[in-house]
Amino acid sequence: MLSFACIGARPEPYAAGPSLVFDVQVSHDGGQRVHSVALRTQIRIEPRGRSYTPEETGKLADLFGAPARWGETLNPLQFAQISTTVTGFTDSTVVPISVPLTYDLDVASTKYFHGLTADGEDGAEDSREDRAEARAVSLVFLFSGVVYYGGLAGVQVGLVSWHEEATFRLPVATWRAAMDAHFPGSGWIRVGTRTLDALSAYRSERTIPNWDETFEHLLKEAER
């Protein structure tokens, strides 16, 4: 029988795009060698496992509605679904599971992380440990797949038990570090092709050097 535990997370420094690597410890208590595991991992965000500041509550209104309704709307969010091949081991092994990230704010998980305050950003006076625990995002890992094990008598095939899962508390700062490695101080907004063409024409007509100033011009015009 296999059991799982997530023991750490870190940004992937050499990925082509922003990614997080979760270190998952896989253990086998049957005493036989595990030849390989075709592992499927589903990761969910549990929004109820974190406290929220008033500023965060306002930023998350698009996802969960008014705070008065959070008792009904604070439901799990899909974060990732990853397939991994675990190589052979006897007692236990640590498997790095790489999760690609997106800065598309139309994706619920990205909008959720983007609306959170990282440890130390809100000026709270409680202890660093308490603050870090309160600010961490609660993740649940759900596992399934096929395991190949056995000894001299031959290879046997079994299924990863459907109820196997693990939990992990991911600091917001870790997600932020992965994004900043590729998009420092930036964000992305997806718009339709017609809107993009219109924005490009607006920028060209006024010889505006970059997109930040383009949006600043538009916001000032809207205020007037």
Coordinates of C-alpha atoms in Angstrom, one line a residue, residues 3-207:
S3 CA 1.1 6.5 1.2
F4 CA 1.9 10.1 0.3
A5 CA 3.0 13.3 2.0
C6 CA 3.9 16.7 0.5
I7 CA 7.1 17.8 2.3
G8 CA 8.0 21.0 0.5
A9 CA 7.5 23.4 -2.4
R10 CA 9.8 25.8 -4.4
P11 CA 9.8 27.8 -7.6
E12 CA 11.4 26.0 -10.6
P13 CA 14.3 28.2 -11.5
Y14 CA 15.0 26.8 -15.0
A15 CA 11.5 26.3 -16.4
A16 CA 10.5 28.0 -19.6
G17 CA 7.6 29.6 -17.8
P18 CA 6.6 30.1 -14.2
S19 CA 6.4 26.8 -12.3
L20 CA 6.2 25.4 -8.8
V21 CA 7.8 22.1 -7.8
F22 CA 6.2 20.1 -5.0
D23 CA 8.3 17.5 -3.3
V24 CA 6.0 14.5 -2.6
Q25 CA 7.2 11.6 -0.5
V26 CA 5.9 8.2 -1.6
S27 CA 6.1 5.4 0.9
H28 CA 5.4 1.7 0.6
D29 CA 4.7 -0.5 3.6
G30 CA 4.4 -3.9 1.9
G31 CA 8.1 -4.8 2.1
Q32 CA 8.3 -5.4 -1.6
R33 CA 10.2 -3.3 -4.2
V34 CA 8.1 -0.9 -6.2
H35 CA 9.2 -1.0 -9.8
S36 CA 7.3 2.1 -10.9
V37 CA 4.2 4.1 -10.4
A38 CA 2.1 5.8 -13.1
L39 CA 0.9 8.5 -10.8
R40 CA -1.9 11.1 -11.4
T41 CA -2.1 14.0 -9.0
Q42 CA -5.0 16.4 -8.6
I43 CA -4.3 19.5 -6.5
R44 CA -7.1 21.6 -5.1
I45 CA -7.1 24.9 -3.3
E46 CA -9.2 24.8 -0.1
P47 CA -10.2 28.5 0.5
R48 CA -11.7 27.8 3.9
G49 CA -8.3 26.8 5.2
R50 CA -7.0 30.4 5.3
S51 CA -7.9 33.6 7.1
Y52 CA -8.5 36.8 5.0
T53 CA -7.8 40.5 5.6
P54 CA -10.4 43.1 4.6
E55 CA -8.3 44.0 1.6
E56 CA -8.1 40.4 0.4
T57 CA -11.9 40.1 0.9
G58 CA -12.5 42.9 -1.5
K59 CA -10.1 41.5 -4.1
L60 CA -11.8 38.1 -4.0
A61 CA -15.3 39.4 -4.4
D62 CA -15.3 38.4 -8.1
L63 CA -14.6 34.8 -7.1
F64 CA -16.7 34.3 -4.0
G65 CA -19.2 37.2 -3.9
A66 CA -20.0 39.3 -0.9
P67 CA -18.5 38.1 2.4
A68 CA -21.9 37.4 3.8
R69 CA -22.3 34.6 1.2
W70 CA -18.8 33.0 1.8
G71 CA -20.4 30.3 4.0
E72 CA -21.9 29.0 0.7
T73 CA -19.5 30.1 -2.0
L74 CA -16.0 29.4 -0.4
N75 CA -15.7 26.2 -2.3
P76 CA -12.5 24.3 -3.5
L77 CA -10.7 25.5 -6.6
Q78 CA -8.9 23.3 -9.1
F79 CA -5.2 24.2 -9.1
A80 CA -3.6 21.5 -11.3
Q81 CA -3.8 17.9 -12.6
I82 CA -0.4 16.3 -13.3
S83 CA 0.8 12.9 -14.5
T84 CA 4.1 11.7 -13.2
T85 CA 6.2 8.5 -13.5
V86 CA 7.7 7.4 -10.2
T87 CA 10.8 5.4 -10.7
G88 CA 11.6 2.2 -8.6
F89 CA 12.2 2.3 -4.9
T90 CA 12.0 0.0 -1.9
D91 CA 10.8 1.8 1.2
S92 CA 10.2 5.4 0.2
T93 CA 11.2 8.0 -2.3
V94 CA 10.7 11.8 -2.9
V95 CA 9.1 12.7 -6.3
P96 CA 9.3 16.3 -7.6
I97 CA 5.9 17.2 -9.2
S98 CA 6.2 20.2 -11.4
V99 CA 3.1 22.4 -11.8
P100 CA 3.1 25.1 -14.5
L101 CA 1.5 28.4 -13.6
T102 CA -0.3 31.0 -15.6
Y103 CA -0.9 34.7 -15.0
D104 CA -4.2 34.6 -16.9
L105 CA -6.5 36.3 -14.4
D106 CA -9.5 34.6 -16.0
V107 CA -8.3 31.4 -14.4
A108 CA -9.9 31.0 -11.0
S109 CA -6.7 29.7 -9.2
T110 CA -4.6 32.6 -10.6
K111 CA -7.2 35.2 -9.6
Y112 CA -7.3 33.7 -6.1
F113 CA -3.5 33.8 -5.6
H114 CA -3.3 37.3 -7.1
G115 CA -5.8 38.6 -4.6
L116 CA -3.9 37.4 -1.5
T117 CA -1.4 39.2 0.6
A118 CA 2.0 37.5 1.2
D119 CA 3.5 37.2 4.6
G120 CA 4.7 40.5 5.9
E121 CA 2.9 42.8 3.4
D122 CA 0.0 43.8 5.7
G123 CA 2.0 45.2 8.6
A124 CA 0.4 42.7 11.1
E125 CA 2.0 42.7 14.6
D126 CA 1.5 39.0 15.4
S127 CA 4.5 36.7 15.4
R128 CA 6.2 35.7 12.2
E129 CA 5.2 32.0 12.6
D130 CA 1.6 32.8 13.3
R131 CA 1.4 35.3 10.4
A132 CA 3.0 32.8 8.0
E133 CA 0.5 30.1 9.0
A134 CA -2.5 32.4 8.6
R135 CA -1.3 33.6 5.2
A136 CA -0.5 30.1 3.7
V137 CA -2.8 28.6 1.1
S138 CA -4.3 25.3 2.1
L139 CA -3.8 22.7 -0.7
V140 CA -5.1 19.1 -0.9
F141 CA -3.4 16.5 -3.1
L142 CA -5.5 13.7 -4.4
F143 CA -3.7 10.6 -5.9
S144 CA -4.6 7.8 -8.3
G145 CA -2.8 5.6 -10.8
V146 CA -1.2 2.2 -11.3
V147 CA 1.6 0.7 -9.2
Y148 CA 4.0 -2.1 -10.4
Y149 CA 5.7 -4.0 -7.6
G150 CA 7.0 -7.4 -6.7
G151 CA 10.2 -9.5 -6.3
L152 CA 11.6 -12.6 -7.8
A153 CA 8.2 -14.3 -8.1
G154 CA 7.2 -11.7 -10.7
V155 CA 5.7 -8.3 -11.1
Q156 CA 2.3 -7.5 -9.8
V157 CA 0.0 -4.7 -10.8
G158 CA -2.2 -2.7 -8.4
L159 CA -4.1 0.6 -8.2
V160 CA -3.3 3.6 -6.1
S161 CA -6.1 3.7 -3.5
W162 CA -8.6 6.4 -4.5
H163 CA -8.8 7.7 -0.9
E164 CA -5.0 8.5 -0.7
E165 CA -4.4 12.2 -0.3
A166 CA -2.0 14.7 1.3
T167 CA -2.3 18.3 2.5
F168 CA 0.2 21.1 2.3
R169 CA 0.2 24.8 3.2
L170 CA 1.8 26.8 0.5
P171 CA 3.1 30.3 1.4
V172 CA 1.8 33.0 -1.0
A173 CA 5.4 34.3 -1.2
T174 CA 6.4 31.0 -2.8
W175 CA 3.8 31.4 -5.6
R176 CA 4.8 35.1 -5.9
A177 CA 8.5 34.2 -6.3
A178 CA 7.7 31.8 -9.1
M179 CA 5.7 34.4 -11.0
D180 CA 8.3 37.2 -10.4
A181 CA 11.0 35.1 -11.8
H182 CA 9.4 35.5 -15.2
F183 CA 7.0 38.5 -14.8
P184 CA 8.7 40.8 -12.2
G185 CA 6.3 43.5 -11.2
S186 CA 3.9 42.7 -14.0
G187 CA 0.6 41.0 -14.7
W188 CA -1.3 39.9 -17.7
I189 CA -4.8 40.7 -19.0
R190 CA -6.4 38.7 -21.8
V191 CA -8.4 40.7 -24.3
G192 CA -10.1 39.9 -27.5
T193 CA -8.4 40.5 -30.9
R194 CA -10.6 43.4 -31.8
T195 CA -9.9 45.1 -28.4
L196 CA -6.2 44.5 -28.8
D197 CA -6.3 46.0 -32.3
A198 CA -8.2 49.1 -31.1
L199 CA -5.7 49.5 -28.2
S200 CA -2.8 49.2 -30.6
A201 CA -4.3 51.8 -32.9
Y202 CA -4.9 54.2 -29.9
R203 CA -1.3 53.7 -28.8
S204 CA 0.2 54.3 -32.3
E205 CA -1.9 57.4 -33.0
R206 CA -0.6 59.0 -29.8
T207 CA 3.0 57.6 -30.1

